[in-house]
Structure formats: C-alpha cells, structure tokens
Amino acid sequence: MCDFCHKHGEGKKWYLRAENYAEDLLSDLRRRNLISRFFGQPEELGKGINQLGQLEKAPGFVRRVMTSRVTKKMKKQHFGQVVPIEEVQKILEFVTSIVRVSCICRHITLGSEKRYCYGVSMAPNGGKFVQILRDIDAKYLFGPDPTGLESLSKEVALEAFKEHEKEGLCHTVWTFITPFIGGVCNCDQSDCLAMQSTMRYKVPLIFRAEYVASVNPDLCNGCRQCLHLCQFGAIGYSAAQEKVFIEARRCYGCGICRAVCKKNAILLQERQSVPLAATLR
Ligand code: SF4
Ligand code: SF4
C-alpha cells in the first residue's frame, strides 16, 4: 500500500474512498487557489519540467536533495497514482458527475487539445471544481465552445477509458492538495509532464498501481503486441522461449498490456502479493 492508502485510506485504497472526492474539500481557499493557478497558468508547468531537465546536469547529491524536496512538496499538492481499468470503473460508479476536458499536459507539450482528462465530482455538473475552471482564463479546457461542458454518463465514460487504454494510455488519479482527488487522466510518457518527471528525470510524481502484471507462458504466443505498448519498459522478450516476460520491479500495474493481449495471457495481481514488487511505490 502507498503512503496515501495509510494516511488517507485507513489502510485501504485511498482513491476508492468517496470522502477524498467530497465537494466540501473545495471550500478550502488554498485548494481553490491551487486549482486556479494550475489550470490558469499552464506556462508555469512548462517551466517546472524544464527546470527538472536542468537538474539532470547537477551533481549527484544536489539531484538527490532536490528530487526528494520536489516529490515531498508535490505529494502535498498534486500527486498521482496509476490505476487499472477495474479501479477506474469503481470510481466512476460512486462519483456523481463526470466531465471531460482537454489535457493541460498536451496543451503544453503538443500545443494541441486532446480530451484525455476527466473531472470527477460528488456534485452535479462537475460541482465547484468546474466552477473554478470557468472562472479562470482556461478556455482551452472546454474546447472551442467555452460554454460547452462535456458531461458524460458513467457508461460512456467507461467506454472512453477503454478506448484510451487501447491507444496505450495509462489511467491515473490526481490530487489537488492531497487527499482531494479532482481528476482521472490518461497518460503516456511521450506527452505527460508527470510521467516525464517520474520516468525521464527520476523525480517521482506518480505512485505505481496497487497491482503488478504477470504473463501466463502457456497462453502467450509471443506476438509482442503488449511489449510495444508498455510505457514503463517492463516487458521483455525471450527469443529462446518465443514469449514475453514481465519484470515485476519495473511494472507500474497499469494493465495496458492486458488490454491488448488477444490471448488473455496477462493477469494483474495485488502488488502486496508479489514479493519482488510489494514494497515498491
Ligand atoms: S500480447 Fe499476449 S500473446 Fe502477445 S506477447 Fe503479449 S502476452 Fe504474449
Ligand atoms: S507490464 Fe506493467 S507497466 Fe507495463 S503495460 Fe503491463 S501492467 Fe503496465
């Protein structure tokens, strides 16, 4: 279990507690201000990731100190966790509204609007969270029609997540001053700032999922479809056996490989039950 499960989930998965999505958490002015700054000043996020890039050139001890500081600060403010599709489904079942918006990361990294992010709320029509977004100059979030919120039913949202999974995107939940969760996103290493920070610059901003994948060699035919989609470099191929294998210590438990496997050869297991990966976060 990650830190947040212990601190904000009473030892269970913290992102499955409805309290962590509660509308009254948005009465906190600090949280409202953070959300306004986050979405209203995308250029600041771009600067932040560039600074992490600079950190690569710093001496080892400076890097270690700064990495620890950034991660500690972000755990309080804006931190994510990978969640497989079955956990997304559980979240979609208990929230009251789901609103699709453009991804701020793709807005920064690609300069294009990709509607990969979902605001989830315990209030109708996105509640106070969406009201905060409406009050700032972040019209890109809503697409060409600034009044056009894209509200989705639970069923339509779940199907959209499944489609994102087929595209190779991994699902993540996000806090806005922890433990409040305001969104579920669909990420990849190429264009998501938090994944770049975590994977490329080794400054963790995302916990691994509470799961780890494994391959049933009796079912695997060695097609390697899964290998190409893993965002975390956790899948290898054995030429001798003509099958893939999953390196449990690298696996983030997103389940993308499972979604693409036509042989149903990949399973997700609870992280706690896999000794090699149980303590990795
Ligand atoms: S997609 Fe399935 S069958 Fe193909 S290599 Fe991966 S685990 Fe094996
Ligand atoms: S091996 Fe692990 S990290 Fe890679 S796609 Fe599969 S579940 Fe995700």
Short mmCIF file of C-alpha atoms and ligand atoms in Angstrom, two decimals:
data_model
loop_
_atom_site.label_atom_id
_atom_site.label_comp_id
_atom_site.label_asym_id
_atom_site.label_seq_id
_atom_site.Cartn_x
_atom_site.Cartn_y
_atom_site.Cartn_z
CA MET A 1 0.00 0.00 0.00
CA CYS A 2 1.25 3.53 -0.80
CA ASP A 3 1.65 6.35 1.76
CA PHE A 4 -1.70 7.77 0.77
CA CYS A 5 -3.50 4.47 1.49
CA HIS A 6 -2.15 4.63 5.03
CA LYS A 7 -2.77 8.34 5.54
CA HIS A 8 -5.97 8.88 3.58
CA GLY A 9 -7.47 5.45 3.05
CA GLU A 10 -7.42 3.91 6.52
CA GLY A 11 -5.17 1.16 5.14
CA LYS A 12 -7.37 0.57 2.08
CA LYS A 13 -7.03 2.04 -1.40
CA TRP A 14 -7.28 5.77 -0.77
CA TYR A 15 -8.64 6.57 -4.24
CA LEU A 16 -11.69 4.36 -3.61
CA ARG A 17 -12.87 6.48 -0.66
CA ALA A 18 -15.69 8.82 -1.65
CA GLU A 19 -14.56 11.21 1.12
CA ASN A 20 -11.48 12.05 -0.93
CA TYR A 21 -13.68 13.43 -3.71
CA ALA A 22 -16.00 15.35 -1.35
CA GLU A 23 -17.32 18.70 -2.52
CA ASP A 24 -16.76 20.34 0.87
CA LEU A 25 -12.97 19.89 0.45
CA LEU A 26 -13.27 22.58 -2.23
CA SER A 27 -14.32 25.13 0.38
CA ASP A 28 -10.62 25.32 1.29
CA LEU A 29 -9.32 28.54 -0.26
CA ARG A 30 -5.77 27.16 -0.63
CA ARG A 31 -7.10 24.30 -2.71
CA ARG A 32 -9.22 26.59 -4.87
CA ASN A 33 -6.22 28.86 -5.46
CA LEU A 34 -4.01 25.92 -6.40
CA ILE A 35 -6.54 24.70 -8.95
CA SER A 36 -6.85 28.22 -10.39
CA ARG A 37 -3.09 28.59 -10.72
CA PHE A 38 -2.61 25.07 -12.07
CA PHE A 39 -5.06 25.43 -14.94
CA GLY A 40 -4.81 29.19 -15.38
CA GLN A 41 -1.03 29.34 -15.81
CA PRO A 42 0.00 26.36 -17.95
CA GLU A 43 3.29 28.10 -18.84
CA GLU A 44 4.39 27.68 -15.20
CA LEU A 45 4.08 23.90 -15.53
CA GLY A 46 6.16 24.01 -18.69
CA LYS A 47 8.86 25.97 -16.83
CA GLY A 48 8.78 23.46 -13.98
CA ILE A 49 9.51 20.50 -16.24
CA ASN A 50 12.32 22.41 -17.95
CA GLN A 51 13.89 23.01 -14.54
CA LEU A 52 13.75 19.28 -13.85
CA GLY A 53 15.59 18.77 -17.13
CA GLN A 54 18.32 21.13 -15.86
CA LEU A 55 18.57 19.07 -12.69
CA GLU A 56 19.98 16.20 -14.75
CA LYS A 57 23.20 18.15 -15.15
CA ALA A 58 23.60 18.82 -11.41
CA PRO A 59 25.98 16.83 -9.17
CA GLY A 60 24.53 13.63 -7.70
CA PHE A 61 23.97 14.88 -4.15
CA VAL A 62 22.20 18.05 -5.41
CA ARG A 63 19.96 15.89 -7.59
CA ARG A 64 19.08 13.62 -4.68
CA VAL A 65 18.24 16.50 -2.35
CA MET A 66 16.18 18.33 -4.98
CA THR A 67 14.38 15.16 -6.07
CA SER A 68 13.36 14.42 -2.53
CA ARG A 69 12.19 18.01 -1.99
CA VAL A 70 10.15 18.18 -5.17
CA THR A 71 8.47 14.83 -4.54
CA LYS A 72 7.69 15.75 -0.92
CA LYS A 73 6.16 19.07 -1.96
CA MET A 74 4.17 17.54 -4.81
CA LYS A 75 2.83 14.77 -2.57
CA LYS A 76 1.13 17.53 -0.62
CA GLN A 77 -0.07 19.48 -3.63
CA HIS A 78 -0.55 17.48 -6.81
CA PHE A 79 0.36 13.80 -6.97
CA GLY A 80 -0.92 10.89 -8.97
CA GLN A 81 -1.30 7.15 -8.89
CA VAL A 82 -1.66 4.67 -11.71
CA VAL A 83 -4.98 2.81 -11.56
CA PRO A 84 -6.09 -0.10 -13.76
CA ILE A 85 -9.43 -0.02 -15.56
CA GLU A 86 -11.33 -2.00 -12.89
CA GLU A 87 -10.45 0.66 -10.32
CA VAL A 88 -11.47 3.43 -12.74
CA GLN A 89 -14.79 1.64 -13.07
CA LYS A 90 -15.27 1.61 -9.29
CA ILE A 91 -14.52 5.34 -9.11
CA LEU A 92 -16.96 6.11 -11.93
CA GLU A 93 -19.62 4.12 -10.08
CA PHE A 94 -19.59 6.22 -6.93
CA VAL A 95 -18.96 9.75 -8.28
CA THR A 96 -21.98 11.87 -9.18
CA SER A 97 -20.70 13.63 -12.28
CA ILE A 98 -18.04 13.13 -14.93
CA VAL A 99 -16.87 15.96 -17.17
CA ARG A 100 -14.34 15.54 -19.98
CA VAL A 101 -11.83 18.34 -20.52
CA SER A 102 -8.70 18.92 -22.55
CA CYS A 103 -5.40 17.71 -21.11
CA ILE A 104 -3.21 20.53 -19.79
CA CYS A 105 -0.05 18.47 -20.42
CA ARG A 106 -0.81 18.00 -24.12
CA HIS A 107 -1.77 21.67 -24.28
CA ILE A 108 1.78 22.46 -23.12
CA THR A 109 3.81 19.71 -24.80
CA LEU A 110 1.96 19.40 -28.12
CA GLY A 111 0.13 22.70 -28.36
CA SER A 112 -2.99 20.75 -29.22
CA GLU A 113 -6.19 19.94 -27.40
CA LYS A 114 -6.56 16.27 -26.51
CA ARG A 115 -9.60 15.42 -24.44
CA TYR A 116 -7.92 12.79 -22.28
CA CYS A 117 -8.81 14.16 -18.82
CA TYR A 118 -11.94 13.62 -16.77
CA GLY A 119 -13.06 15.79 -13.89
CA VAL A 120 -14.92 13.67 -11.36
CA SER A 121 -17.11 15.10 -8.65
CA MET A 122 -19.55 14.20 -5.93
CA ALA A 123 -21.70 17.16 -7.07
CA PRO A 124 -23.82 17.57 -10.22
CA ASN A 125 -22.18 19.03 -13.37
CA GLY A 126 -18.65 18.96 -12.01
CA GLY A 127 -19.58 20.99 -8.92
CA LYS A 128 -17.25 23.66 -7.55
CA PHE A 129 -14.26 22.24 -9.42
CA VAL A 130 -15.74 23.08 -12.80
CA GLN A 131 -16.94 26.44 -11.46
CA ILE A 132 -13.32 27.28 -10.56
CA LEU A 133 -12.22 26.34 -14.09
CA ARG A 134 -14.96 28.51 -15.57
CA ASP A 135 -13.79 31.48 -13.51
CA ILE A 136 -10.23 31.45 -14.88
CA ASP A 137 -8.87 32.11 -18.32
CA ALA A 138 -8.54 28.45 -19.31
CA LYS A 139 -10.98 28.18 -22.13
CA TYR A 140 -8.80 25.61 -23.86
CA LEU A 141 -10.10 23.12 -21.30
CA PHE A 142 -13.60 23.31 -22.68
CA GLY A 143 -12.78 23.30 -26.37
CA PRO A 144 -13.99 25.82 -28.95
CA ASP A 145 -17.30 26.46 -27.17
CA PRO A 146 -16.48 27.89 -23.74
CA THR A 147 -19.99 27.16 -22.52
CA GLY A 148 -19.93 23.58 -23.74
CA LEU A 149 -19.18 21.29 -20.85
CA GLU A 150 -18.87 17.73 -21.98
CA SER A 151 -20.75 15.81 -19.31
CA LEU A 152 -20.63 12.06 -19.71
CA SER A 153 -22.70 9.22 -18.32
CA LYS A 154 -20.82 6.57 -16.34
CA GLU A 155 -21.23 4.08 -19.18
CA VAL A 156 -19.95 6.44 -21.88
CA ALA A 157 -17.02 7.48 -19.69
CA LEU A 158 -16.03 3.88 -19.01
CA GLU A 159 -16.10 3.07 -22.74
CA ALA A 160 -13.94 6.14 -23.40
CA PHE A 161 -11.40 4.93 -20.84
CA LYS A 162 -11.32 1.52 -22.52
CA GLU A 163 -10.63 3.22 -25.85
CA HIS A 164 -7.80 5.25 -24.28
CA GLU A 165 -6.36 2.00 -22.98
CA LYS A 166 -6.32 0.57 -26.49
CA GLU A 167 -4.40 3.69 -27.55
CA GLY A 168 -1.76 2.72 -24.97
CA LEU A 169 -2.64 5.39 -22.41
CA CYS A 170 -2.43 4.57 -18.74
CA HIS A 171 -5.07 5.75 -16.26
CA THR A 172 -4.05 7.92 -13.33
CA VAL A 173 -5.89 9.68 -10.46
CA TRP A 174 -4.73 13.17 -9.38
CA THR A 175 -4.90 15.20 -6.21
CA PHE A 176 -5.30 18.95 -5.84
CA ILE A 177 -3.94 19.37 -2.35
CA THR A 178 -3.93 15.81 -1.16
CA PRO A 179 -6.17 13.97 -0.41
CA PHE A 180 -8.73 15.69 -2.63
CA ILE A 181 -8.99 13.90 -5.99
CA GLY A 182 -10.36 16.02 -8.82
CA GLY A 183 -9.47 14.10 -11.94
CA VAL A 184 -8.75 10.83 -13.66
CA CYS A 185 -6.41 11.18 -16.64
CA ASN A 186 -4.93 9.10 -19.44
CA CYS A 187 -1.17 9.43 -19.66
CA ASP A 188 1.82 8.44 -21.69
CA GLN A 189 5.50 9.11 -21.28
CA SER A 190 5.77 10.98 -24.53
CA ASP A 191 3.47 13.89 -23.67
CA CYS A 192 2.58 13.87 -19.95
CA LEU A 193 4.67 16.09 -17.72
CA ALA A 194 4.25 13.97 -14.59
CA MET A 195 5.28 10.83 -16.43
CA GLN A 196 8.25 12.65 -17.93
CA SER A 197 9.23 13.80 -14.46
CA THR A 198 8.83 10.32 -12.99
CA MET A 199 10.35 8.22 -15.76
CA ARG A 200 12.71 10.51 -17.66
CA TYR A 201 14.01 12.73 -14.86
CA LYS A 202 13.58 10.22 -12.00
CA VAL A 203 11.62 12.72 -9.91
CA PRO A 204 8.57 10.68 -8.86
CA LEU A 205 5.20 12.41 -9.18
CA ILE A 206 3.17 9.21 -9.58
CA PHE A 207 2.80 6.14 -7.41
CA ARG A 208 2.71 2.76 -9.08
CA ALA A 209 -0.65 0.99 -9.09
CA GLU A 210 -1.50 -1.36 -6.25
CA TYR A 211 -1.10 -4.13 -8.82
CA VAL A 212 1.61 -5.91 -10.80
CA ALA A 213 1.19 -7.76 -14.09
CA SER A 214 2.42 -11.24 -14.94
CA VAL A 215 2.33 -13.40 -18.07
CA ASN A 216 0.96 -16.93 -18.29
CA PRO A 217 3.58 -18.56 -20.56
CA ASP A 218 1.15 -21.33 -21.51
CA LEU A 219 -1.12 -18.76 -23.17
CA CYS A 220 1.44 -16.31 -24.61
CA ASN A 221 2.14 -16.78 -28.33
CA GLY A 222 4.98 -14.26 -28.40
CA CYS A 223 3.24 -11.74 -30.67
CA ARG A 224 4.81 -8.83 -28.69
CA GLN A 225 1.81 -6.53 -29.05
CA CYS A 226 1.99 -5.85 -25.32
CA LEU A 227 5.71 -5.08 -25.40
CA HIS A 228 5.27 -2.14 -27.74
CA LEU A 229 2.60 -0.52 -25.56
CA CYS A 230 4.19 -0.69 -22.10
CA GLN A 231 5.01 2.88 -21.06
CA PHE A 232 7.39 1.69 -18.37
CA GLY A 233 9.76 -0.64 -20.22
CA ALA A 234 8.67 -3.55 -18.04
CA ILE A 235 8.15 -6.16 -20.77
CA GLY A 236 10.94 -8.18 -22.34
CA TYR A 237 11.02 -10.89 -25.00
CA SER A 238 12.74 -14.24 -24.76
CA ALA A 239 13.86 -15.33 -28.21
CA ALA A 240 14.62 -18.81 -26.90
CA GLN A 241 11.14 -19.30 -25.46
CA GLU A 242 9.37 -17.11 -28.05
CA LYS A 243 7.36 -15.50 -25.25
CA VAL A 244 7.37 -12.24 -23.37
CA PHE A 245 8.12 -11.82 -19.68
CA ILE A 246 7.30 -9.00 -17.27
CA GLU A 247 9.91 -7.54 -14.96
CA ALA A 248 7.86 -7.11 -11.78
CA ARG A 249 10.16 -4.45 -10.36
CA ARG A 250 9.58 -2.21 -13.36
CA CYS A 251 5.86 -2.85 -13.72
CA TYR A 252 3.56 0.04 -12.74
CA GLY A 253 0.46 -2.17 -12.86
CA CYS A 254 -1.45 -0.08 -15.39
CA GLY A 255 -2.91 -3.07 -17.24
CA ILE A 256 -2.35 -1.64 -20.73
CA CYS A 257 -0.56 -4.82 -21.78
CA ARG A 258 -3.52 -6.90 -20.61
CA ALA A 259 -5.95 -4.84 -22.67
CA VAL A 260 -4.10 -5.52 -25.91
CA CYS A 261 -3.46 -9.25 -25.36
CA LYS A 262 -5.81 -11.29 -27.51
CA LYS A 263 -4.72 -14.48 -25.76
CA ASN A 264 -5.73 -13.26 -22.28
CA ALA A 265 -2.23 -14.22 -21.21
CA ILE A 266 -1.72 -11.28 -18.82
CA LEU A 267 -3.08 -11.01 -15.29
CA LEU A 268 -2.87 -8.28 -12.69
CA GLN A 269 -2.14 -9.37 -9.13
CA GLU A 270 -2.29 -7.32 -5.95
CA ARG A 271 1.13 -5.72 -5.52
CA GLN A 272 1.27 -6.86 -1.90
CA SER A 273 1.19 -10.48 -3.03
CA VAL A 274 4.27 -10.14 -5.29
CA PRO A 275 7.36 -10.21 -3.05
CA LEU A 276 9.69 -8.67 -5.66
CA ALA A 277 7.48 -5.60 -6.07
CA ALA A 278 5.49 -5.41 -2.84
CA THR A 279 7.48 -2.57 -1.30
CA LEU A 280 7.95 -0.51 -4.48
CA ARG A 281 5.93 2.68 -4.77
S1 SF4 B 1 0.12 -9.66 -26.29
FE1 SF4 B 1 -0.30 -11.55 -25.12
S2 SF4 B 1 0.19 -13.20 -26.51
FE2 SF4 B 1 1.16 -11.36 -27.37
S3 SF4 B 1 3.25 -11.39 -26.49
FE3 SF4 B 1 1.98 -10.16 -25.10
S4 SF4 B 1 1.30 -11.65 -23.55
FE4 SF4 B 1 2.04 -12.84 -25.28
S1 SF4 B 2 3.93 -4.58 -17.83
FE1 SF4 B 2 3.12 -3.44 -16.11
S2 SF4 B 2 3.63 -1.33 -16.56
FE2 SF4 B 2 3.88 -2.45 -18.48
S3 SF4 B 2 1.89 -2.25 -19.52
FE3 SF4 B 2 1.80 -4.12 -18.33
S4 SF4 B 2 0.88 -3.54 -16.37
FE4 SF4 B 2 1.58 -1.63 -17.37
#
